[in-house]
Each structure stands twice: as structure tokens, then as C-alpha cells.
Amino acid sequence: MTLLRVEGLVVRHGLLTAVREVDLAVAPGEVVALVGANGAGKSTLLHAVAGSLPAAQGRVLLGGEDVTTMPAHQRVRAGISLVPEGRRLFPSLSVLENLLVGVPGGSRAAGPATSGLPRGGWDVDRVLDAFPVLARLRDRPAGLLSGGEQQATAIGRALVADPALLLLDEVSLGLSPAAVDVVYASLEAVLAGGVAVVLVEQDIERALRTATRIVCLLEGRVTRDVARRDADRAEITRAYFGTGTEVPS
Amino acid sequence: MRLLDAVVQGCLLGGQYALFAAGLSLMFGVLKVVNLAHGDLGILAAFAAIGLAAGAGLPLALAVGVVLVGMLGIGAALHAGLLARTTGALPQISMIATFGLSVVIGNALQEVFSADPRALDLGWFGTAGVSLGGISVGLLPAAVLAVAVLALTGLHLALTRTAFGRRVRATADDPGTAALVGVDARRTYLVVTALAVGLAGLAGVAYAASSLVTPLAGPSRLIFAFEAVVIGGLGSLWGTLLGAMVLGVAQSVGSVVDPSSGVLVGHLVFLMVLATRPAGLLARARVRA
Ligand SMILES: Nc1ncnc2c1ncn2[C@@H]1O[C@H](COP(=O)(O)OP(=O)(O)OP(=O)(O)O)[C@@H](O)[C@H]1O
Ligand SMILES: [Mg+2]
């Protein structure tokens, strides 16, 4: 069964085409690392999957249901949550309020195809258990947190919607190495919990250690799509920087 | 004694301003949406109520009820038809658009109702008062003050304690990210605008019940409401209530000193607060991530 299927996706920023005819499939529980140089189109691809950037061409299917034209806030209910690059917390809300905003009100509005998707069973209490730092800082305004604390809040805010697919965009960006280790340590609980994850990570070593599959993006196109056991660090690096011979997968 | 009386009358006047400022505080203070037609929408509601009650002979309560429901609808339409098209654009665009609306409403009212001052007749209640230790307190102004305090308290609690309030504040911080965590930002804006315009209508009706109104009274109501919001601090509903009281008392005490310069003293106090505490008296500490 395929959880997410992206078909021939083209995404533009005005005249600039940032994602070119991308095909991508993610199975439930899979952890896919999306790697590529700056400007390769990784964030753009994630935003198009999450619904905050429109598709110029192609389709996005979640659990077989076409969600290409579904607005972002409905895709959250359907099962897609994005942790955006740079965290983007609500600075005037407390940590707990940031989490609570992510809790879907009412019932799941999406069609029957997405309501039965496998999820991790996340809610606010489980997030506070998995990220003890958040329990401690629950009443602090998000604008006053350190980078690592902000990242934990951003991940928690996405998790409380109990997604079937979690998109993580550069969770290590701007964090100290120690803080990155803490964030990845708490992500273990998420990765083990059955949620499918697509993560953008600049650090190829870490991507190879965390993911079950590696997808390389170069100038908006997928240039490699390999399972981790078949992944060769040197080859990934070449695909990353666009040197050497690319065989489109 | 005269001073005490002036302070009491100033607080009652502040109630008027607070009611006009409540919707503005929500729209402008919290959501950062500029609506320069806020005062005119209140005056529109006032004349609609006068027209329905005095003109069409509807019972007063029914006329006011119809008008308030209508104002909620006008607020929703204002968002869908005008403000939603300007979100993401420069704030100047919505300022120009709502300034145009302000001019249109004022002149249309003048066309229909003429420039003559009118009032909404509440019968005995409009003029009744009690004497408290030698200071006369009008029942109507006291009721308006009570409604204003209730409205601002309700808004404050809704913003700080409810899921709806969290969604409003998150949308105000960052509408794009709010959508990414499941908030229907468009609907949030629409509901807030409807509420704000509904409150403007309530304020307009209260104003017409308390004094004579003319079709072009909107902009001055807007200025007082704006001053109350800024004195109190953007984003703080309690601040708005305090700001309205400060403004009302300043005007009232100012007119005791010199009967013709009460409004001027109000503006001066506003400028003084702006100069010494630019973020307002009860500014919420806003920290950027
Ligand atoms: N809002 C925008 N407006 C215009 N162009 C944009 C916008 N966002 C991204 N781009 C352009 O689209 C291309 C892809 O950008 P994107 O942010 O998706 O890349 P990325 O792989 O996430 O890069 P990074 O590693 O720097 O985060 C780049 O050329 C970028 O300059
Ligand atoms: Mg990026």
C-alpha cells in the first residue's frame, strides 16, 4: 500500500520552476531522507505536499485519494503535517498553546480513504512525555525558547495532529551539535511509532543513519531513489552536488 | 467634588469609547487588519436602527436585533468581498480600500437620511439617572459602560482561554504557518471581522441612544476608538478598556478646566502616552522568534 504518491509534480515560484516532474512514493512507516544542495527544491516539494504551495502540474495522492487541490489546513486533518524549515513557532503563544493550536478541532473532515490511514496515535499528553523539555517549559512564550527547545515545540505541534505522514524540513538548522543530538534522540520515539516520515537533512551521514530510503534532488528533479542498504555514501554525495553521471531512477 | 464628578462622567464617556474600540481592538490590535470604516459601520447601524424603529415602526428591541444580525453579515461580507482580496498585499491597500468604504457609507447615509442630527429614542430609560452621593449617573451611560466591560472581558477570555482564541492569535502571528497546523486562516479572519463589525454596530446603536448622531460622525468615532486601542496597547483587550477610560476622563476633566477644549485634552493625553510609552499602557510583551 502506498501512503503518499506524488506524480509528475511541478511547482513554481512565479517564473522559477523549483520542482520539475517529481515522482515519489512513500509507504506507511517508511522514513525517507530527502537530500540535495541549497536551492534544490526540497522545501518547495514538502510545501507542495503539505498544500501551502500549489501544484502547477501533476498530482498528490494520500492513501489513494487525490488531495492536489485540498487546502493546507484540510490536509493536516487528512494526515499530512509539516515541520517547516526555521520552525516558525507562534511567538506570542506559550509552548503549550503552540501544541494546542495543532490539535484538530471537531472530527476528521477528509474522505474515507484517509480516515483509515495508519497513524502513530499522538496527542498532547504523549508529546509532553516524549519531549520532557516541553513539559517543563509549557507556559513559556515560544519566542523566548532556545533553538533546540523551539525545534522540539515545532515537532510536537505537528505531532499532536496525529499525522500519518510527517514532513520534517531541516530540523537541525541553526542548532548546536548537542541540540541536534537531543532532537534526533527524541525523534526516535516518533520514527518507531509507525508514522511515515519524509525528512530533509543536510548532513548525509545522519540521513543515512536515520532513513530507510534516500531520495536525491538536484535542481528540482529526483536523481537517485535508493533503499539505505543499497546507498553508497560517495554516490549519494555525487548526486547531491550534481557531479558525475546521473541515472534518473 | 466637581473633579470627582468629571472623573465619573469621564468613565461613563469612556464606556462609549470602549464599546467602539472593542471591535477595533480585535481587528487592528490583535489581527493587525486595518479597517478605516469601523466608525462609519457603527453609524450605519445607528441609522439603520433609527430607520427601522422610528421610520418603519418596528419595536425597538426587534429593530436593534435585526440591525446587529445584519452587521454580523456585513462584517462577513466585508471580509469576503474586500479584505480577503487585500491580505498578503501591502497594508496600505486595505487602508485605501476601507477609507473608500468609509467615504461611501458616510455620503450614502447623508443622501438617505439628510445631514440632520438624529437620535434613537429609548423612552424614559434614555434620560433616567440616579444620584450617588451628589453625583448624577445616567442609567443609559452606566448600561453602556457595563456592556463595554462585558464585551471586552468576553473577548479577553475568548482570546486567552479558548481554542478559537488560540487560532486567532496564531493566525495573527503567522497565517501561513497557522494553515500548516490545521487552522483555517480565512475562516478565522472572517469570523473576527464579522464579530468586530457586529460590535461596531452595537457601539453605533449605543451612541445614537445616548446622543445626537449625524451621518458623517463615523471618522471621529474611529479616531477615539483608535486612540483607546493605542493608549492601552495593541493586542490587549484590558488595555483597550483602560485606554478608553483614560481618554474619556481626560476629555471630561479637560472640559471642566475649559469647556471648549475637552476633546483637545484627550488628544494631548494620547500623544503623551505615545511619546512616553509607545507600546501602550498594558502592552503585551511581544517577542519575535
Ligand atoms: N518564496 C519564494 N519565492 C521565489 N523563489 C523561491 C521561493 N522559495 C524558494 N525559491 C527558489 O526556489 C528554489 C528551490 O528553493 P527551496 O527552498 O525549495 O530549496 P531547498 O532545497 O529547500 O534549499 P535549502 O537547502 O536552502 O533550504 C530556489 O532556487 C529558491 O531560490
Ligand atoms: Mg529548504
Coordinates of C-alpha atoms and ligand atoms in Angstrom, one line a residue:
Chain A
M1 CA 0.0 0.0 0.0
T2 CA 1.2 3.5 -0.8
L3 CA 0.6 6.2 1.7
L4 CA 1.8 9.2 -0.3
R5 CA 2.1 9.2 -4.1
V6 CA 3.4 12.2 -5.9
E7 CA 3.1 12.1 -9.7
G8 CA 4.7 14.4 -12.2
L9 CA 4.7 17.2 -9.7
V10 CA 5.7 20.6 -11.0
V11 CA 5.9 23.6 -8.5
R12 CA 6.7 27.1 -9.4
H13 CA 7.7 30.3 -7.5
G14 CA 6.4 32.8 -10.1
L15 CA 8.5 32.2 -13.2
L16 CA 11.0 30.0 -11.4
T17 CA 10.3 26.3 -11.6
A18 CA 11.6 24.8 -8.3
V19 CA 10.2 21.3 -8.6
R20 CA 10.2 19.6 -12.0
E21 CA 8.1 16.5 -12.7
V22 CA 8.9 14.8 -9.5
D23 CA 7.6 11.3 -8.8
L24 CA 7.7 10.0 -5.3
A25 CA 6.0 7.2 -3.3
V26 CA 6.1 6.7 0.4
A27 CA 4.8 3.6 2.2
P28 CA 3.4 3.6 5.7
G29 CA 6.1 3.6 8.3
E30 CA 8.8 4.4 5.9
V31 CA 11.4 7.0 6.7
V32 CA 12.6 8.8 3.6
A33 CA 15.5 11.2 3.6
L34 CA 15.3 13.9 1.0
V35 CA 18.8 15.3 0.3
G36 CA 20.1 17.9 -2.1
A37 CA 22.1 21.1 -2.3
N38 CA 20.8 24.5 -1.3
G39 CA 18.0 25.6 -3.7
A40 CA 17.4 22.0 -5.0
G41 CA 13.7 22.4 -4.3
K42 CA 13.4 20.2 -1.1
S43 CA 11.4 22.7 0.9
T44 CA 9.3 23.6 -2.1
L45 CA 8.5 19.9 -2.6
L46 CA 7.5 19.5 1.1
H47 CA 5.3 22.6 1.0
A48 CA 3.5 21.3 -2.2
V49 CA 2.9 18.0 -0.4
A50 CA 1.6 19.9 2.6
G51 CA -0.6 22.1 0.5
S52 CA 0.9 25.5 1.2
L53 CA 2.2 25.8 -2.4
P54 CA 0.0 25.0 -5.3
A55 CA 1.0 22.3 -7.9
A56 CA 1.4 23.8 -11.4
Q57 CA 1.1 20.2 -12.8
G58 CA 0.9 16.7 -11.5
R59 CA -0.9 15.1 -8.6
V60 CA -0.5 14.5 -4.9
L61 CA -2.3 11.4 -3.6
L62 CA -2.7 10.5 0.1
G63 CA -3.9 7.0 0.8
G64 CA -5.1 6.9 -2.9
E65 CA -7.2 10.0 -2.5
D66 CA -6.3 12.9 -4.7
V67 CA -5.5 15.9 -2.4
T68 CA -3.8 18.1 -5.1
T69 CA -6.3 20.9 -4.7
M70 CA -7.1 20.4 -1.0
P71 CA -6.0 23.5 1.1
A72 CA -3.2 23.0 3.6
H73 CA -5.4 23.2 6.7
Q74 CA -7.5 20.3 5.5
R75 CA -4.5 18.2 4.5
V76 CA -3.5 18.4 8.2
R77 CA -6.7 16.6 9.1
A78 CA -6.3 14.2 6.2
G79 CA -3.0 13.2 7.8
I80 CA -0.1 15.4 6.5
S81 CA 1.8 17.5 9.0
L82 CA 4.8 19.7 8.1
V83 CA 7.5 20.9 10.5
P84 CA 8.7 23.9 8.5
E85 CA 12.3 25.0 7.9
G86 CA 13.2 27.6 10.6
R87 CA 10.5 26.2 12.9
R88 CA 8.1 29.1 12.5
L89 CA 6.5 28.9 16.0
F90 CA 3.8 31.3 17.1
P91 CA 6.0 33.6 19.2
S92 CA 3.2 35.2 21.3
L93 CA 1.8 31.8 22.2
S94 CA 3.2 29.7 25.1
V95 CA 4.7 26.3 24.4
L96 CA 1.6 24.5 25.4
E97 CA -0.6 26.8 23.3
N98 CA 1.6 26.2 20.3
L99 CA 0.9 22.5 20.8
L100 CA -2.9 23.0 21.4
V101 CA -3.2 25.0 18.2
G102 CA -2.1 21.9 16.4
V103 CA -4.9 19.8 17.9
P104 CA -7.6 19.3 15.3
G105 CA -11.0 20.6 16.4
G106 CA -14.1 18.5 15.6
S107 CA -13.9 15.3 13.6
R108 CA -11.6 14.4 10.8
A109 CA -13.1 16.1 7.7
A110 CA -11.3 14.2 5.0
G111 CA -12.8 11.4 2.9
P112 CA -13.0 7.7 3.9
A113 CA -9.7 6.9 2.1
T114 CA -7.6 9.0 4.5
S115 CA -9.5 8.4 7.8
G116 CA -8.3 4.8 7.9
L117 CA -4.6 5.6 7.4
P118 CA -2.1 4.2 9.9
R119 CA -1.1 6.8 12.4
G120 CA 1.1 7.0 15.4
G121 CA -1.7 7.7 18.0
W122 CA -0.1 11.0 19.1
D123 CA -1.8 13.6 21.3
V124 CA -0.7 16.4 23.6
D125 CA 0.0 14.1 26.6
R126 CA 2.2 11.7 24.6
V127 CA 4.1 14.6 23.1
L128 CA 4.8 16.0 26.6
D129 CA 6.0 12.5 27.6
A130 CA 8.2 12.1 24.6
F131 CA 9.7 15.6 24.8
P132 CA 10.2 16.2 28.6
V133 CA 11.7 19.6 27.9
L134 CA 8.2 20.8 26.6
A135 CA 6.5 19.7 29.8
R136 CA 9.0 21.8 31.8
L137 CA 8.6 24.9 29.5
R138 CA 4.9 24.6 28.9
D139 CA 4.0 28.1 30.0
R140 CA 6.9 29.9 28.5
P141 CA 6.3 32.1 25.4
A142 CA 7.7 30.4 22.4
G143 CA 9.6 33.5 21.4
L144 CA 11.8 33.0 24.5
L145 CA 13.0 29.4 23.7
S146 CA 16.4 28.3 22.7
G147 CA 16.8 26.8 19.2
G148 CA 16.6 23.2 20.4
E149 CA 13.6 23.9 22.5
Q150 CA 11.9 25.6 19.6
Q151 CA 12.5 22.6 17.4
A152 CA 11.0 20.3 19.9
T153 CA 8.0 22.5 20.1
A154 CA 7.7 22.6 16.4
I155 CA 7.8 18.8 16.1
G156 CA 5.4 18.4 18.9
R157 CA 3.0 20.9 17.3
A158 CA 3.0 18.8 14.1
L159 CA 2.6 15.6 16.0
V160 CA -0.5 16.5 18.1
A161 CA -2.5 16.4 14.8
D162 CA -1.6 12.7 14.8
P163 CA -0.3 12.6 11.3
A164 CA 0.0 9.6 9.0
L165 CA 2.8 11.4 7.2
L166 CA 5.2 13.7 9.0
L167 CA 7.4 16.1 6.9
L168 CA 10.5 17.4 8.7
D169 CA 12.3 20.2 7.0
E170 CA 15.9 20.6 8.3
V171 CA 15.3 20.1 12.0
S172 CA 19.0 20.6 12.6
L173 CA 19.2 24.0 11.0
G174 CA 20.9 26.5 13.3
L175 CA 21.2 24.1 16.3
S176 CA 24.3 23.3 18.2
P177 CA 25.6 19.7 17.6
A178 CA 24.5 18.8 21.1
A179 CA 21.0 20.1 20.5
V180 CA 20.8 18.2 17.2
D181 CA 21.6 15.0 19.1
V182 CA 18.8 15.7 21.6
V183 CA 16.3 16.4 18.8
Y184 CA 17.2 13.2 16.9
A185 CA 17.1 11.2 20.1
S186 CA 13.5 12.4 20.8
L187 CA 12.6 11.7 17.2
E188 CA 13.5 8.0 17.8
A189 CA 10.1 7.6 19.5
V190 CA 8.4 9.2 16.5
L191 CA 10.2 7.1 13.9
A192 CA 9.5 3.9 15.9
G193 CA 5.8 4.8 16.2
G194 CA 4.6 3.9 12.8
V195 CA 4.3 7.4 11.3
A196 CA 5.8 7.7 7.8
V197 CA 8.4 10.4 7.7
V198 CA 10.0 12.4 4.9
L199 CA 12.9 14.4 6.3
V200 CA 15.2 16.9 4.7
E201 CA 18.6 16.7 6.2
Q202 CA 21.9 18.5 5.0
D203 CA 24.0 16.0 7.0
I204 CA 24.3 13.0 4.7
E205 CA 25.7 10.8 7.4
R206 CA 22.8 11.5 9.6
A207 CA 20.3 11.0 6.8
L208 CA 21.9 7.6 6.0
R209 CA 21.7 6.6 9.7
T210 CA 18.1 7.7 10.2
A211 CA 16.3 6.9 7.0
T212 CA 15.2 3.7 5.3
R213 CA 15.4 5.3 1.9
I214 CA 17.3 8.1 0.3
V215 CA 16.0 10.4 -2.4
C216 CA 18.3 12.9 -4.0
L217 CA 17.0 16.1 -5.5
L218 CA 19.0 18.1 -8.0
E219 CA 17.7 21.3 -9.5
G220 CA 14.1 20.2 -8.9
R221 CA 14.5 16.7 -10.2
V222 CA 14.9 13.3 -8.5
T223 CA 18.3 12.0 -9.4
R224 CA 18.5 9.0 -7.0
D225 CA 15.9 7.0 -5.1
V226 CA 17.5 4.1 -3.3
A227 CA 17.0 2.0 -0.2
R228 CA 19.5 2.6 2.5
R229 CA 21.1 -0.8 2.2
D230 CA 21.9 0.0 -1.4
A231 CA 23.0 3.5 -0.7
D232 CA 26.6 4.3 -1.2
R233 CA 27.8 7.4 0.5
A234 CA 30.1 8.6 -2.3
E235 CA 27.4 8.0 -4.9
I236 CA 24.9 10.0 -2.8
T237 CA 27.4 12.8 -2.4
R238 CA 27.8 12.9 -6.2
A239 CA 24.1 13.0 -6.8
Y240 CA 23.8 15.7 -4.1
F241 CA 26.3 18.0 -5.8
G242 CA 25.4 17.0 -9.3
T243 CA 28.8 15.8 -10.2
G244 CA 29.4 12.6 -12.1
T245 CA 26.8 10.7 -14.1
E246 CA 23.2 10.8 -13.1
V247 CA 20.9 7.9 -13.9
P248 CA 17.4 9.1 -13.4
S249 CA 15.7 6.4 -11.3
Chain B
M1 CA -16.5 67.5 44.0
R2 CA -16.5 68.9 40.6
L3 CA -13.4 67.0 39.8
L4 CA -14.9 63.7 41.1
D5 CA -18.0 64.3 39.0
A6 CA -15.9 64.9 36.0
V7 CA -14.0 61.7 36.6
V8 CA -17.3 59.7 36.9
Q9 CA -18.7 61.3 33.8
G10 CA -15.4 60.6 32.1
C11 CA -15.6 56.9 32.9
L12 CA -19.2 56.8 31.5
L13 CA -18.0 58.5 28.4
G14 CA -15.1 56.1 28.3
G15 CA -17.7 53.3 28.2
Q16 CA -18.9 54.7 24.9
Y17 CA -15.4 54.8 23.5
A18 CA -14.6 51.3 24.9
L19 CA -17.6 49.8 23.0
F20 CA -16.5 51.4 19.8
A21 CA -12.9 50.3 20.5
A22 CA -13.7 46.7 21.3
G23 CA -14.2 45.6 17.7
L24 CA -11.3 47.7 16.6
S25 CA -9.0 46.2 19.3
L26 CA -9.8 42.7 18.0
M27 CA -9.3 43.6 14.3
F28 CA -6.5 46.0 14.5
G29 CA -4.9 45.3 17.8
V30 CA -4.9 41.5 17.7
L31 CA -5.2 40.6 14.0
K32 CA -3.4 43.7 12.5
V33 CA -6.2 44.3 10.0
V34 CA -6.8 48.0 9.4
N35 CA -10.5 48.9 8.8
L36 CA -10.9 52.7 8.5
A37 CA -14.6 52.2 8.0
H38 CA -15.1 50.9 11.6
G39 CA -16.7 54.1 12.8
D40 CA -18.9 54.5 9.8
L41 CA -20.1 51.0 10.1
G42 CA -21.2 51.8 13.6
I43 CA -23.0 55.0 12.3
L44 CA -24.6 52.9 9.6
A45 CA -26.0 50.6 12.3
A46 CA -27.2 53.6 14.2
F47 CA -29.2 55.0 11.3
A48 CA -30.5 51.6 10.3
A49 CA -31.9 51.2 13.8
I50 CA -33.3 54.7 13.8
G51 CA -34.9 54.0 10.4
L52 CA -36.4 50.7 11.4
A53 CA -37.7 51.9 14.8
A54 CA -38.8 55.5 14.1
G55 CA -39.3 55.1 10.3
A56 CA -40.8 51.6 9.9
G57 CA -42.3 51.5 13.4
L58 CA -40.6 48.2 14.4
P59 CA -40.4 47.6 18.2
L60 CA -37.1 48.9 19.4
A61 CA -35.6 45.6 20.6
L62 CA -36.6 43.9 17.3
A63 CA -35.1 46.8 15.3
V64 CA -31.8 46.6 17.2
G65 CA -31.7 42.8 17.0
V66 CA -32.2 42.9 13.2
V67 CA -29.5 45.5 12.8
L68 CA -27.0 43.6 14.9
V69 CA -27.5 40.4 13.0
G70 CA -27.3 42.4 9.8
M71 CA -24.0 43.9 10.9
L72 CA -22.5 40.4 11.5
G73 CA -23.4 39.6 7.9
I74 CA -22.0 42.9 6.7
G75 CA -18.8 42.1 8.5
A76 CA -18.5 38.7 6.9
A77 CA -19.2 40.2 3.5
L78 CA -16.6 42.9 4.2
H79 CA -14.0 40.3 4.7
A80 CA -15.0 38.0 1.8
G81 CA -15.6 40.8 -0.6
L82 CA -12.9 43.3 0.3
L83 CA -10.3 42.4 3.0
A84 CA -9.6 38.9 1.8
R85 CA -8.6 40.3 -1.5
T86 CA -6.0 42.5 0.1
T87 CA -4.4 40.0 2.5
G88 CA -0.8 39.4 1.6
A89 CA -0.8 42.8 -0.2
L90 CA 0.7 45.9 1.5
P91 CA -1.4 47.1 4.5
Q92 CA -1.8 50.4 2.6
I93 CA -4.1 48.6 0.2
S94 CA -6.6 47.6 2.8
M95 CA -6.3 51.1 4.3
I96 CA -7.2 52.7 1.0
A97 CA -10.0 50.2 0.3
T98 CA -11.6 50.8 3.7
F99 CA -11.1 54.5 3.6
G100 CA -13.1 54.4 0.3
L101 CA -15.8 52.4 2.1
S102 CA -15.8 55.0 4.9
V103 CA -16.5 57.8 2.5
V104 CA -19.1 55.8 0.6
I105 CA -21.0 54.9 3.8
G106 CA -21.0 58.5 5.2
N107 CA -22.2 60.0 2.0
A108 CA -24.8 57.4 1.3
L109 CA -26.2 57.9 4.8
Q110 CA -26.3 61.7 4.2
E111 CA -28.1 61.0 0.9
V112 CA -30.8 58.9 2.5
F113 CA -31.2 60.5 6.0
S114 CA -30.1 64.1 5.2
A115 CA -27.4 65.8 7.3
D116 CA -29.8 66.4 10.2
P117 CA -28.8 65.1 13.6
R118 CA -30.9 62.2 14.7
A119 CA -31.2 60.0 17.8
L120 CA -32.6 56.7 18.8
D121 CA -35.4 57.2 21.3
L122 CA -35.2 54.8 24.2
G123 CA -38.1 56.5 26.1
W124 CA -37.7 57.1 29.8
F125 CA -34.6 54.9 30.0
G126 CA -32.7 57.2 27.8
T127 CA -32.8 60.1 30.3
A128 CA -33.2 58.4 33.6
G129 CA -30.5 58.7 36.2
V130 CA -29.7 58.2 39.9
S131 CA -27.8 60.4 42.2
L132 CA -24.9 58.7 44.0
G133 CA -23.6 61.0 46.8
G134 CA -24.4 64.1 44.8
I135 CA -23.1 62.8 41.5
S136 CA -25.7 62.0 38.9
V137 CA -25.2 58.8 37.0
G138 CA -27.3 58.2 33.9
L139 CA -28.8 54.7 33.7
L140 CA -28.1 54.5 29.9
P141 CA -24.4 55.5 30.1
A142 CA -24.0 53.1 33.0
A143 CA -25.6 50.4 31.0
V144 CA -23.3 51.2 28.0
L145 CA -20.3 51.0 30.2
A146 CA -21.4 47.7 31.6
V147 CA -21.9 46.3 28.1
A148 CA -18.5 47.5 27.1
V149 CA -16.8 45.9 30.1
L150 CA -18.7 42.7 29.4
A151 CA -17.7 42.8 25.7
L152 CA -14.1 43.4 26.4
T153 CA -14.0 40.8 29.2
G154 CA -15.7 38.3 27.0
L155 CA -13.2 38.9 24.2
H156 CA -10.3 38.8 26.5
L157 CA -11.4 35.4 27.9
A158 CA -12.2 34.1 24.5
L159 CA -8.8 35.1 23.2
T160 CA -6.8 33.7 26.1
R161 CA -8.8 30.7 27.2
T162 CA -10.4 29.1 24.1
A163 CA -9.3 27.1 21.1
F164 CA -10.9 29.8 18.9
G165 CA -8.7 32.5 20.7
R166 CA -5.6 30.4 20.2
R167 CA -6.4 30.1 16.5
V168 CA -6.9 33.9 16.2
R169 CA -3.6 34.7 17.9
A170 CA -1.7 32.0 15.9
T171 CA -3.2 33.4 12.7
A172 CA -2.2 36.9 13.8
D173 CA 1.4 35.8 14.4
D174 CA 1.7 33.9 11.1
P175 CA -1.2 33.0 8.8
G176 CA 0.8 30.7 6.6
T177 CA 2.1 28.6 9.4
A178 CA -1.4 28.6 11.0
A179 CA -2.7 26.9 7.9
L180 CA 0.1 24.3 8.1
V181 CA -1.0 23.3 11.6
G182 CA -4.7 22.9 10.5
V183 CA -6.1 26.4 11.2
D184 CA -8.5 27.7 8.5
A185 CA -6.9 31.1 8.5
R186 CA -9.5 32.6 6.1
R187 CA -12.4 31.5 8.3
T188 CA -10.6 32.9 11.3
Y189 CA -10.3 36.3 9.6
L190 CA -13.9 36.1 8.5
V191 CA -15.3 35.3 12.0
V192 CA -13.2 38.0 13.6
T193 CA -14.3 40.6 11.1
A194 CA -17.9 39.7 11.5
L195 CA -17.6 40.0 15.3
A196 CA -15.7 43.3 15.1
V197 CA -18.3 44.8 12.7
G198 CA -21.1 43.4 14.9
L199 CA -19.5 45.2 17.9
A200 CA -19.2 48.4 15.8
G201 CA -22.9 48.1 15.2
L202 CA -23.7 47.7 18.9
A203 CA -21.5 50.7 19.7
G204 CA -23.2 52.8 17.0
V205 CA -26.6 51.9 18.4
A206 CA -25.5 52.8 21.9
Y207 CA -24.1 56.0 20.6
A208 CA -27.3 57.0 18.9
A209 CA -29.2 56.2 22.0
S210 CA -27.0 58.5 24.1
S211 CA -26.5 61.5 21.9
L212 CA -27.4 63.0 18.5
V213 CA -25.7 61.4 15.5
T214 CA -25.0 62.8 12.1
P215 CA -24.2 60.6 9.0
L216 CA -20.6 61.9 9.0
A217 CA -19.9 61.1 12.6
G218 CA -18.0 57.9 11.8
P219 CA -14.4 59.1 11.4
S220 CA -14.4 60.9 14.8
R221 CA -15.7 57.6 16.4
L222 CA -12.9 55.8 14.7
I223 CA -10.3 58.2 16.0
F224 CA -11.4 57.9 19.6
A225 CA -11.6 54.1 19.3
F226 CA -8.1 54.1 17.7
E227 CA -6.7 56.3 20.5
A228 CA -8.2 54.0 23.1
V229 CA -6.6 50.9 21.5
V230 CA -3.2 52.5 21.1
I231 CA -3.2 54.0 24.6
G232 CA -4.0 50.6 26.1
G233 CA -1.5 48.7 23.9
L234 CA -2.1 46.7 20.8
G235 CA -3.3 43.2 21.4
S236 CA -4.5 43.8 25.0
L237 CA -8.3 43.9 25.5
W238 CA -7.9 45.1 29.1
G239 CA -5.6 47.7 27.8
T240 CA -8.3 48.9 25.4
L241 CA -10.8 49.3 28.3
L242 CA -8.2 51.2 30.3
G243 CA -7.3 53.3 27.2
A244 CA -11.0 54.2 26.7
M245 CA -11.3 55.2 30.4
V246 CA -8.1 57.4 30.2
L247 CA -9.4 59.1 27.1
G248 CA -12.9 59.7 28.5
V249 CA -11.6 61.0 31.8
A250 CA -9.1 63.2 30.1
Q251 CA -11.8 64.7 27.9
S252 CA -14.2 65.1 30.7
V253 CA -11.7 66.7 33.1
G254 CA -10.4 68.8 30.3
S255 CA -13.8 70.3 29.7
V256 CA -14.2 71.2 33.4
V257 CA -11.0 73.2 33.0
D258 CA -12.0 74.7 29.7
P259 CA -15.4 73.7 28.3
S260 CA -14.3 74.0 24.7
S261 CA -11.1 72.0 24.8
G262 CA -12.1 68.6 26.3
V263 CA -11.5 66.7 23.1
L264 CA -8.2 68.5 22.6
V265 CA -7.0 67.4 26.1
G266 CA -7.9 63.8 25.1
H267 CA -5.7 64.0 22.0
L268 CA -2.9 65.6 24.1
V269 CA -3.1 62.7 26.6
F270 CA -3.0 60.3 23.7
L271 CA 0.1 61.9 22.3
M272 CA 1.7 62.0 25.7
V273 CA 1.2 58.2 26.1
L274 CA 2.5 57.7 22.6
A275 CA 5.6 59.7 23.4
T276 CA 6.4 58.1 26.8
R277 CA 5.0 54.5 26.3
P278 CA 4.8 53.9 22.6
A279 CA 3.7 50.3 23.1
G280 CA 0.8 51.4 25.2
L281 CA 0.0 51.2 28.9
L282 CA -0.7 47.4 29.0
A283 CA 1.4 46.3 26.1
R284 CA 1.8 42.5 26.0
A285 CA 5.5 41.7 25.8
R286 CA 5.7 40.5 22.2
V287 CA 8.8 38.6 21.4
R288 CA 9.8 37.5 17.9
A289 CA 11.2 34.1 17.4
Ligands
LIG1 N1 9.2 32.1 -1.9 C1 10.0 32.0 -2.9 N2 9.9 32.9 -4.0 C2 10.7 32.8 -5.0 N3 11.6 31.8 -5.2 C3 11.7 30.9 -4.2 C4 10.9 30.9 -3.0 N4 11.3 29.9 -2.2 C5 12.2 29.3 -2.9 N5 12.5 29.8 -4.0 C6 13.5 29.3 -5.0 O1 13.1 28.0 -5.4 C7 14.3 27.2 -5.5 C8 14.1 26.0 -4.5 O2 14.1 26.5 -3.2 P1 13.8 25.6 -2.0 O3 13.7 26.5 -0.8 O4 12.7 24.7 -2.2 O5 15.2 24.8 -1.9 P2 15.8 23.9 -0.8 O6 16.2 22.6 -1.4 O7 14.8 23.7 0.3 O8 17.0 24.7 -0.3 P3 17.7 24.9 1.1 O9 18.6 23.8 1.4 O10 18.4 26.2 1.0 O11 16.6 25.0 2.2 C9 15.5 28.0 -5.2 O12 16.0 28.5 -6.4 C10 14.9 29.2 -4.4 O13 15.6 30.4 -4.7
MG2 MG 14.8 24.3 2.3

